[in-house]
Short mmCIF file of C-alpha atoms and ligand atoms in Angstrom, two decimals:
data_model
loop_
_atom_site.label_atom_id
_atom_site.label_comp_id
_atom_site.label_asym_id
_atom_site.label_seq_id
_atom_site.Cartn_x
_atom_site.Cartn_y
_atom_site.Cartn_z
CA MET D 1 -29.07 28.16 8.10
CA ASP D 2 -25.86 28.24 10.14
CA GLU D 3 -23.16 27.25 7.66
CA LYS D 4 -19.40 27.66 7.88
CA LEU D 5 -17.01 27.58 4.96
CA LEU D 6 -13.33 26.86 5.60
CA LEU D 7 -10.89 27.66 2.79
CA GLY D 8 -7.34 26.42 2.28
CA GLN D 9 -5.49 23.54 0.69
CA VAL D 10 -7.54 20.36 1.00
CA LEU D 11 -6.44 16.71 0.77
CA THR D 12 -9.02 13.95 0.55
CA PHE D 13 -8.76 10.20 0.18
CA MET D 14 -11.11 8.22 -1.98
CA ASP D 15 -9.47 4.93 -1.08
CA ASP D 16 -6.78 3.18 0.97
CA PRO D 17 -3.42 4.29 -0.52
CA PHE D 18 -1.90 0.94 0.44
CA ALA D 19 -4.42 -0.76 -1.84
CA ARG D 20 -4.63 1.60 -4.82
CA GLY D 21 -1.48 3.72 -4.93
CA TRP D 22 -1.50 7.22 -3.57
CA GLN D 23 -2.14 9.10 -6.83
CA ALA D 24 -5.35 7.20 -7.53
CA ALA D 25 -6.42 7.11 -3.88
CA SER D 26 -6.15 10.82 -3.09
CA ARG D 27 -7.20 14.24 -4.39
CA HIS D 28 -5.47 17.52 -3.60
CA SER D 29 -6.83 20.98 -4.12
CA THR D 30 -4.55 24.02 -3.69
CA ARG D 31 -7.59 26.24 -3.23
CA GLY D 32 -10.30 24.08 -1.78
CA GLY D 33 -12.94 24.32 0.87
CA ILE D 34 -15.13 22.46 3.33
CA VAL D 35 -18.70 23.41 4.24
CA LEU D 36 -19.78 22.60 7.81
CA ARG D 37 -23.39 22.38 8.94
CA ASP D 38 -24.90 21.06 12.19
CA GLY D 39 -21.56 19.67 13.38
CA ARG D 40 -21.06 17.65 10.20
CA ILE D 41 -19.27 18.07 6.90
CA ALA D 42 -21.85 19.15 4.31
CA ALA D 43 -19.61 19.50 1.24
CA THR D 44 -15.99 19.40 0.11
CA GLY D 45 -14.77 20.94 -3.13
CA GLU D 46 -13.13 23.87 -4.90
CA ALA D 47 -13.20 27.19 -3.03
CA ASP D 48 -14.82 29.29 -5.77
CA ALA D 49 -17.61 26.84 -6.45
CA LEU D 50 -18.36 26.44 -2.73
CA ARG D 51 -18.43 30.23 -2.24
CA ARG D 52 -20.97 30.57 -5.05
CA ALA D 53 -23.10 27.69 -3.78
CA HIS D 54 -23.03 28.85 -0.13
CA PRO D 55 -23.07 32.68 -0.30
CA ARG D 56 -24.28 33.11 3.29
CA ALA D 57 -21.77 30.77 4.92
CA GLN D 58 -19.43 32.30 7.49
CA VAL D 59 -15.96 32.07 5.90
CA THR D 60 -12.65 31.26 7.62
CA ASP D 61 -9.78 31.52 5.16
CA TYR D 62 -6.67 29.54 6.14
CA GLY D 63 -4.73 30.63 3.05
CA GLU D 64 -2.09 28.05 2.19
CA ALA D 65 -2.62 25.95 5.32
CA LEU D 66 -3.79 22.37 4.76
CA ILE D 67 -7.23 21.28 5.95
CA LEU D 68 -7.33 17.61 6.99
CA PRO D 69 -9.56 15.37 9.06
CA GLY D 70 -8.63 15.51 12.77
CA PHE D 71 -6.14 12.82 13.71
CA VAL D 72 -7.44 9.59 15.26
CA ASP D 73 -5.26 8.05 17.98
CA ALA D 74 -6.39 4.43 18.09
CA HIS D 75 -4.65 3.32 21.32
CA MET D 76 -3.45 5.35 24.27
CA HIS D 77 -3.61 5.49 28.06
CA TYR D 78 -4.80 8.84 29.41
CA PRO D 79 -3.88 7.85 33.01
CA GLN D 80 -0.22 7.69 31.91
CA THR D 81 0.01 11.33 30.78
CA GLY D 82 1.79 12.24 34.02
CA ILE D 83 4.50 9.58 33.59
CA ILE D 84 5.26 10.02 29.87
CA ALA D 85 9.01 9.96 29.16
CA SER D 86 10.02 7.91 32.21
CA TRP D 87 13.55 6.59 31.82
CA GLY D 88 15.27 3.30 31.33
CA LYS D 89 12.82 0.38 31.67
CA ARG D 90 11.43 -2.32 29.43
CA LEU D 91 7.75 -3.23 29.45
CA ILE D 92 7.19 -5.24 32.63
CA ASP D 93 9.55 -3.14 34.79
CA TRP D 94 8.14 0.01 33.24
CA LEU D 95 4.60 -1.05 34.23
CA ASN D 96 5.63 -1.89 37.79
CA SER D 97 7.94 1.09 38.36
CA TYR D 98 6.06 3.94 36.74
CA THR D 99 2.63 2.98 35.45
CA PHE D 100 0.96 1.10 38.27
CA PRO D 101 1.85 3.63 41.02
CA GLU D 102 0.40 6.43 38.86
CA GLU D 103 -2.74 4.45 37.92
CA MET D 104 -3.37 3.89 41.63
CA ARG D 105 -4.26 7.58 41.94
CA PHE D 106 -7.27 7.40 39.60
CA GLY D 107 -9.67 6.10 42.25
CA GLU D 108 -9.95 9.75 43.21
CA ALA D 109 -12.47 11.26 40.80
CA SER D 110 -11.07 14.79 40.94
CA TYR D 111 -7.56 13.63 40.03
CA ALA D 112 -8.94 11.52 37.19
CA ARG D 113 -10.84 14.52 35.83
CA THR D 114 -7.79 16.78 36.03
CA GLN D 115 -5.74 14.26 34.05
CA ALA D 116 -8.57 13.65 31.55
CA ASP D 117 -8.92 17.40 30.92
CA LEU D 118 -5.16 17.78 30.58
CA THR D 119 -4.85 14.86 28.16
CA LEU D 120 -7.72 15.91 25.93
CA ASP D 121 -6.43 19.49 25.75
CA LEU D 122 -2.97 18.19 24.82
CA ALA D 123 -4.52 15.93 22.17
CA LEU D 124 -6.49 18.81 20.65
CA ALA D 125 -3.43 21.07 20.67
CA HIS D 126 -1.73 18.38 18.58
CA GLY D 127 -4.64 18.08 16.14
CA THR D 128 -6.06 14.82 17.53
CA THR D 129 -9.84 14.82 17.72
CA THR D 130 -10.61 11.18 18.60
CA LEU D 131 -8.74 8.92 21.02
CA ALA D 132 -9.26 5.33 22.10
CA SER D 133 -8.05 5.28 25.68
CA PHE D 134 -7.44 2.67 28.31
CA CYS D 135 -8.54 3.97 31.71
CA THR D 136 -7.69 2.32 35.07
CA ILE D 137 -9.51 -0.34 37.08
CA HIS D 138 -11.54 2.47 38.71
CA SER D 139 -14.94 3.25 37.19
CA GLU D 140 -14.31 6.87 38.23
CA SER D 141 -11.49 7.04 35.70
CA VAL D 142 -13.83 6.05 32.87
CA THR D 143 -16.54 8.48 33.94
CA ALA D 144 -13.98 11.29 34.15
CA PHE D 145 -12.70 10.63 30.63
CA PHE D 146 -16.12 10.38 28.99
CA GLU D 147 -17.33 13.52 30.82
CA ALA D 148 -14.25 15.49 29.78
CA ALA D 149 -14.73 14.38 26.15
CA GLU D 150 -18.45 15.20 26.23
CA ALA D 151 -17.66 18.69 27.53
CA ARG D 152 -15.48 19.22 24.42
CA GLY D 153 -17.89 17.60 21.93
CA MET D 154 -15.29 14.92 21.19
CA GLY D 155 -16.02 11.39 20.06
CA VAL D 156 -13.86 9.03 22.10
CA VAL D 157 -13.53 5.35 22.88
CA ALA D 158 -12.67 4.24 26.42
CA GLY D 159 -13.02 1.39 28.85
CA LYS D 160 -12.25 0.31 32.39
CA THR D 161 -8.90 -1.52 32.33
CA CYS D 162 -9.50 -4.86 34.05
CA MET D 163 -6.79 -6.70 36.03
CA ASP D 164 -7.21 -9.41 38.66
CA ARG D 165 -3.64 -10.71 39.01
CA ASN D 166 0.00 -9.66 38.63
CA ALA D 167 -0.86 -6.12 39.64
CA PRO D 168 -0.48 -4.45 43.04
CA GLU D 169 -3.11 -4.42 45.76
CA GLY D 170 -5.40 -1.49 44.99
CA LEU D 171 -5.18 -2.07 41.23
CA ARG D 172 -6.92 -5.43 41.13
CA ASP D 173 -10.59 -6.20 40.56
CA THR D 174 -12.21 -9.65 40.22
CA PRO D 175 -13.91 -11.51 37.38
CA ARG D 176 -17.29 -10.54 38.86
CA SER D 177 -16.54 -6.88 39.53
CA ALA D 178 -14.82 -6.47 36.16
CA PHE D 179 -17.99 -7.78 34.52
CA ASP D 180 -20.41 -5.77 36.65
CA ASP D 181 -18.51 -2.48 36.60
CA SER D 182 -17.84 -2.69 32.85
CA LYS D 183 -21.50 -3.54 32.20
CA ALA D 184 -22.72 -0.57 34.25
CA LEU D 185 -20.35 1.73 32.34
CA ILE D 186 -21.54 0.34 29.00
CA GLU D 187 -25.14 1.02 30.01
CA THR D 188 -24.32 4.59 31.00
CA TRP D 189 -21.92 5.56 28.24
CA HIS D 190 -21.97 3.38 25.15
CA GLY D 191 -23.73 5.35 22.43
CA ARG D 192 -24.39 8.38 24.66
CA GLY D 193 -23.65 11.32 22.36
CA ARG D 194 -20.35 10.51 20.69
CA ALA D 195 -19.07 8.09 23.36
CA ALA D 196 -18.21 4.47 22.51
CA TYR D 197 -17.26 1.81 25.03
CA ALA D 198 -14.41 -0.69 24.60
CA ILE D 199 -14.33 -3.72 26.89
CA THR D 200 -10.72 -3.58 28.15
CA PRO D 201 -8.78 -6.49 29.61
CA ARG D 202 -5.30 -4.90 30.02
CA PHE D 203 -3.45 -7.99 28.67
CA SER D 204 -3.42 -11.70 29.38
CA PRO D 205 -0.74 -11.59 32.12
CA THR D 206 -2.90 -9.40 34.35
CA SER D 207 -6.17 -11.33 33.95
CA THR D 208 -6.96 -14.83 35.18
CA PRO D 209 -8.66 -17.15 32.70
CA ASP D 210 -11.87 -16.56 34.73
CA GLN D 211 -11.64 -12.82 34.22
CA LEU D 212 -10.94 -13.17 30.50
CA ALA D 213 -13.96 -15.49 30.24
CA ALA D 214 -16.16 -13.02 32.15
CA LEU D 215 -15.17 -10.23 29.76
CA GLY D 216 -15.69 -12.51 26.77
CA ALA D 217 -19.21 -13.19 28.05
CA LEU D 218 -19.81 -9.46 28.46
CA TRP D 219 -18.68 -8.83 24.87
CA ALA D 220 -21.08 -11.55 23.68
CA GLU D 221 -23.88 -9.68 25.49
CA HIS D 222 -22.77 -6.35 23.96
CA PRO D 223 -21.37 -7.24 20.55
CA ASP D 224 -21.61 -3.65 19.32
CA CYS D 225 -18.92 -2.61 21.81
CA LEU D 226 -15.28 -2.61 20.81
CA MET D 227 -12.76 -4.72 22.74
CA GLN D 228 -9.23 -3.36 23.21
CA THR D 229 -6.17 -5.05 24.66
CA HIS D 230 -2.44 -5.66 24.09
CA LEU D 231 -0.87 -8.46 22.06
CA SER D 232 2.71 -9.67 21.54
CA GLU D 233 4.52 -6.43 22.37
CA GLN D 234 7.80 -7.76 23.88
CA THR D 235 9.47 -11.15 23.77
CA ASP D 236 9.72 -11.39 27.61
CA GLU D 237 6.00 -10.70 27.83
CA ILE D 238 5.27 -13.48 25.32
CA ALA D 239 7.39 -15.94 27.32
CA TRP D 240 5.46 -14.94 30.45
CA VAL D 241 2.14 -15.53 28.69
CA ARG D 242 3.35 -18.96 27.57
CA GLY D 243 4.05 -19.85 31.22
CA LEU D 244 0.73 -18.51 32.47
CA PHE D 245 -1.38 -20.21 29.76
CA PRO D 246 0.34 -23.53 29.03
CA GLN D 247 -2.64 -24.86 27.06
CA ALA D 248 -2.69 -21.98 24.59
CA ARG D 249 -0.77 -22.43 21.34
CA ASP D 250 0.14 -18.75 21.21
CA TYR D 251 -0.67 -15.37 22.77
CA LEU D 252 -3.72 -14.64 20.60
CA GLU D 253 -5.24 -17.96 21.65
CA THR D 254 -5.33 -16.78 25.29
CA TYR D 255 -7.92 -14.26 24.10
CA GLU D 256 -9.58 -16.50 21.55
CA ARG D 257 -10.29 -19.28 24.06
CA HIS D 258 -12.17 -16.81 26.23
CA GLY D 259 -14.37 -15.14 23.61
CA LEU D 260 -12.03 -12.17 23.15
CA LEU D 261 -11.21 -12.51 19.47
CA GLY D 262 -13.59 -10.78 17.10
CA GLU D 263 -14.03 -8.32 14.28
CA ARG D 264 -14.48 -5.43 16.70
CA GLY D 265 -11.31 -6.37 18.58
CA LEU D 266 -8.34 -3.97 18.69
CA TYR D 267 -4.99 -5.57 19.45
CA GLY D 268 -2.29 -3.04 20.37
CA HIS D 269 1.32 -3.56 19.22
CA ALA D 270 1.07 -7.05 17.61
CA ILE D 271 4.78 -7.08 16.78
CA HIS D 272 6.05 -10.62 17.34
CA LEU D 273 3.22 -12.64 15.81
CA GLU D 274 3.21 -16.32 14.89
CA PRO D 275 1.88 -17.30 11.45
CA ARG D 276 -1.23 -18.82 13.10
CA GLU D 277 -1.98 -15.56 14.90
CA ILE D 278 -1.74 -13.59 11.65
CA ASP D 279 -4.03 -16.10 9.94
CA ARG D 280 -6.64 -15.83 12.70
CA LEU D 281 -6.54 -12.02 12.82
CA ALA D 282 -7.02 -11.96 9.03
CA GLU D 283 -9.82 -14.54 9.14
CA VAL D 284 -11.90 -12.71 11.73
CA GLY D 285 -11.13 -9.21 10.38
CA ALA D 286 -9.77 -7.98 13.72
CA ALA D 287 -7.64 -4.82 13.79
CA VAL D 288 -4.11 -4.34 15.05
CA VAL D 289 -2.79 -0.99 16.24
CA HIS D 290 0.72 0.20 15.45
CA CYS D 291 2.30 2.24 18.27
CA PRO D 292 5.69 3.21 16.80
CA THR D 293 7.03 5.74 19.33
CA SER D 294 6.18 3.32 22.13
CA ASN D 295 7.79 0.41 20.35
CA THR D 296 11.09 2.25 20.06
CA PHE D 297 10.84 3.97 23.47
CA ILE D 298 10.16 0.77 25.46
CA GLY D 299 12.39 -1.22 23.11
CA SER D 300 9.69 -3.60 21.85
CA GLY D 301 10.52 -4.21 18.19
CA LEU D 302 9.66 -3.36 14.59
CA PHE D 303 6.01 -3.74 13.56
CA ASP D 304 5.49 -5.39 10.17
CA MET D 305 3.19 -2.90 8.45
CA ALA D 306 3.74 -4.32 4.97
CA GLY D 307 3.00 -7.84 6.19
CA MET D 308 -0.22 -6.82 7.95
CA LYS D 309 -1.49 -4.77 5.00
CA ALA D 310 -0.62 -7.58 2.58
CA ARG D 311 -2.90 -9.88 4.60
CA GLY D 312 -5.72 -7.32 4.59
CA ILE D 313 -5.58 -6.86 8.37
CA PRO D 314 -6.96 -3.42 9.35
CA VAL D 315 -4.22 -1.33 10.97
CA GLY D 316 -4.70 1.73 13.17
CA LEU D 317 -1.99 4.15 14.24
CA ALA D 318 -1.55 5.32 17.81
CA THR D 319 0.61 7.20 20.28
CA ASP D 320 0.26 4.66 23.14
CA THR D 321 1.09 7.48 25.56
CA GLY D 322 2.66 7.23 28.14
CA GLY D 323 4.59 4.18 26.81
CA GLY D 324 4.70 6.25 23.64
CA SER D 325 6.90 9.31 23.88
CA SER D 326 4.74 11.91 22.11
CA PHE D 327 1.18 13.23 22.07
CA SER D 328 1.67 14.15 18.41
CA MET D 329 0.31 12.00 15.61
CA LEU D 330 2.81 13.83 13.35
CA ARG D 331 5.66 12.50 15.48
CA THR D 332 3.90 9.12 15.47
CA MET D 333 3.77 9.10 11.65
CA ALA D 334 7.48 10.00 11.61
CA ALA D 335 8.26 7.04 13.87
CA ALA D 336 6.15 4.75 11.65
CA TYR D 337 8.19 5.98 8.68
CA GLU D 338 11.45 5.27 10.51
CA ILE D 339 10.34 1.76 11.47
CA GLY D 340 9.33 1.16 7.86
CA GLN D 341 12.81 2.25 6.78
CA LEU D 342 14.46 -0.10 9.28
CA ARG D 343 12.40 -2.93 7.75
CA GLY D 344 13.20 -1.88 4.18
CA THR D 345 9.62 -0.79 3.45
CA PRO D 346 9.34 3.02 3.56
CA LEU D 347 5.81 4.38 3.85
CA HIS D 348 4.66 7.14 1.50
CA PRO D 349 3.36 10.35 3.18
CA ALA D 350 -0.09 9.50 1.79
CA GLN D 351 0.01 6.15 3.57
CA LEU D 352 1.18 7.76 6.82
CA LEU D 353 -1.53 10.40 6.71
CA TRP D 354 -4.20 7.85 5.81
CA LEU D 355 -3.17 5.63 8.75
CA ALA D 356 -3.42 8.58 11.17
CA THR D 357 -6.92 9.46 9.96
CA GLU D 358 -9.04 7.01 8.00
CA GLY D 359 -6.96 3.93 8.82
CA SER D 360 -7.41 4.46 12.54
CA ALA D 361 -11.07 5.38 12.02
CA ARG D 362 -11.70 2.12 10.16
CA ALA D 363 -9.88 0.13 12.85
CA LEU D 364 -12.30 1.69 15.38
CA HIS D 365 -15.25 0.83 13.09
CA MET D 366 -15.93 4.54 12.68
CA GLY D 367 -15.10 4.79 8.97
CA GLY D 368 -17.24 7.44 7.28
CA GLN D 369 -17.90 9.11 10.63
CA ILE D 370 -14.42 10.39 11.51
CA GLY D 371 -10.99 10.49 9.87
CA THR D 372 -12.47 11.65 6.56
CA LEU D 373 -13.64 14.84 4.84
CA ALA D 374 -16.51 13.03 3.14
CA PRO D 375 -19.93 14.68 3.46
CA GLY D 376 -21.85 13.30 6.43
CA ALA D 377 -18.78 12.81 8.62
CA HIS D 378 -18.42 14.65 11.91
CA ALA D 379 -16.79 18.04 11.36
CA ASP D 380 -13.61 17.10 13.26
CA LEU D 381 -10.74 18.83 11.47
CA CYS D 382 -7.10 19.69 11.81
CA VAL D 383 -5.60 22.62 9.92
CA LEU D 384 -1.84 22.32 9.40
CA ASP D 385 0.64 25.10 8.73
CA LEU D 386 3.16 23.48 6.38
CA ALA D 387 5.84 26.07 7.25
CA SER D 388 5.54 26.13 11.05
CA THR D 389 9.26 26.44 11.84
CA PRO D 390 12.19 27.88 9.86
CA ALA D 391 13.63 24.39 9.38
CA ILE D 392 10.37 23.06 7.95
CA ALA D 393 9.65 26.20 5.92
CA GLN D 394 12.98 26.18 4.06
CA ARG D 395 12.32 22.57 3.02
CA SER D 396 8.65 22.87 2.10
CA ASP D 397 9.54 25.98 0.03
CA ARG D 398 11.29 23.73 -2.47
CA ALA D 399 8.44 21.21 -2.69
CA GLU D 400 7.11 20.33 -6.10
CA ASP D 401 3.92 18.63 -4.98
CA ILE D 402 1.74 18.35 -1.89
CA TRP D 403 3.46 15.20 -0.62
CA GLU D 404 6.86 16.86 -0.70
CA ALA D 405 5.32 19.90 0.98
CA LEU D 406 3.73 17.77 3.71
CA PHE D 407 6.55 15.32 4.46
CA PRO D 408 8.81 17.83 6.33
CA THR D 409 5.89 18.60 8.66
CA ILE D 410 5.32 14.86 9.22
CA MET D 411 9.00 14.33 10.01
CA MET D 412 9.79 17.53 11.92
CA GLY D 413 6.42 18.98 12.95
CA ASP D 414 4.74 19.18 16.34
CA ASP D 415 1.92 21.17 17.94
CA ARG D 416 3.34 24.38 16.43
CA ALA D 417 2.15 23.08 13.04
CA VAL D 418 -1.47 22.89 14.21
CA ARG D 419 -3.03 26.16 13.08
CA ASP D 420 -6.54 25.19 14.17
CA VAL D 421 -8.62 22.23 15.25
CA TRP D 422 -12.37 21.78 14.86
CA VAL D 423 -14.53 19.42 16.88
CA SER D 424 -18.17 18.72 16.00
CA GLY D 425 -18.19 21.83 13.79
CA ALA D 426 -16.71 24.26 16.35
CA SER D 427 -13.21 25.72 16.30
CA ARG D 428 -11.27 25.03 19.50
CA ARG D 429 -9.12 28.09 18.87
CA GLY D 430 -12.18 30.39 18.71
N1 GUN G 501 0.90 -3.90 28.14
C1 GUN G 501 0.07 -3.96 29.19
N2 GUN G 501 -0.18 -2.74 29.69
C2 GUN G 501 0.50 -1.88 28.94
C3 GUN G 501 0.62 -0.46 28.96
O1 GUN G 501 0.08 0.25 29.79
N3 GUN G 501 1.43 0.08 28.00
C4 GUN G 501 2.05 -0.68 27.07
N4 GUN G 501 2.81 -0.08 26.15
N5 GUN G 501 1.94 -2.01 27.03
C5 GUN G 501 1.17 -2.60 27.95
ZN1 ZN G 502 -1.14 0.33 25.46
#
């Protein structure tokens, strides 16, 4: 039997640390281990006991490094990798100036594949093992992303980004072609290996009511697919939506009226919500995705994490690259912490880590499969060096518990902290 045993510090969650408090929700072992078999986690426990129970397992000892589930980035745009960190614009100008010209290039399959390979390698280097990505209107861009993920054994979510208005010539489809192309991609990719399809209207301003209705009908035909879009990111955008959809009471209703509100819906940003929108999200069990580096970079606003969690709304965490300014989920956790501080509700490191792993996994309806070290989950792991730079090391040296040891890496860490990453039971560092 081909078994691998990884040794190091291990942190596991038994529950949501927003719901139960982090002490009760988590377990830390200073000398723990994980057994991997057939691409899955077979056991998690104390190192000595696992060594005795699995004497023939091939051992990798990470010493004091911390073994965690791989990070799960619940909302990003791989076609925007090339324009990350573009200066000086707010959302609508940023889309028109930087994003749309770059997305135009993805009709060429070889360019799409180059950018998909680049993005997935950057993600892995930062410890991210699953991403939910928007693609472009081109089917080629979706194929390229799923093929690049399949070549790496990664489980990803992706979908063709549909737009039939308020976008330049060359980046517009139609209600019919959005339906047909998305359907063909679902038939090819959804459930193939570790691939999952998300029906993807970009956001209400770039889809006519007819296109939203066509995609709502497609979701009704394929209810096991996810649906990802944007919601209430900037106030100018919300005013624009109000003008485009005068009959809708609020932004969420532009989706709801067209069959695009559901439990498997993922609504990125969700910053400036009306009470009715919060009520409806809570009632249907839909997830929102917090994109903190994007929200500060594009100047969107301060997401209300405490408010969402208090209503029981599932929340994922995401980079939103290239509106987000970092590929790192560590940097993303740091930005979530900072936004919490600005709202007077600081997040505990346990809550930040949970959001970046199990929280995002649950938002993607992949709880138990990814974002966890529980037996049966895919063996997607991230091994963190908690002393990766002199600045971090001198702080973590003084730590009195694992949370104090981890927090400097959350706040100051980057890809240098990622000692190793495992995907489907194989180390990407060799
Ligand atoms: N809203 C519609 N499209 C986008 C996008 O590409 N990035 C961000 N941050 N917001 C959007
Ligand atoms: Zn986005």
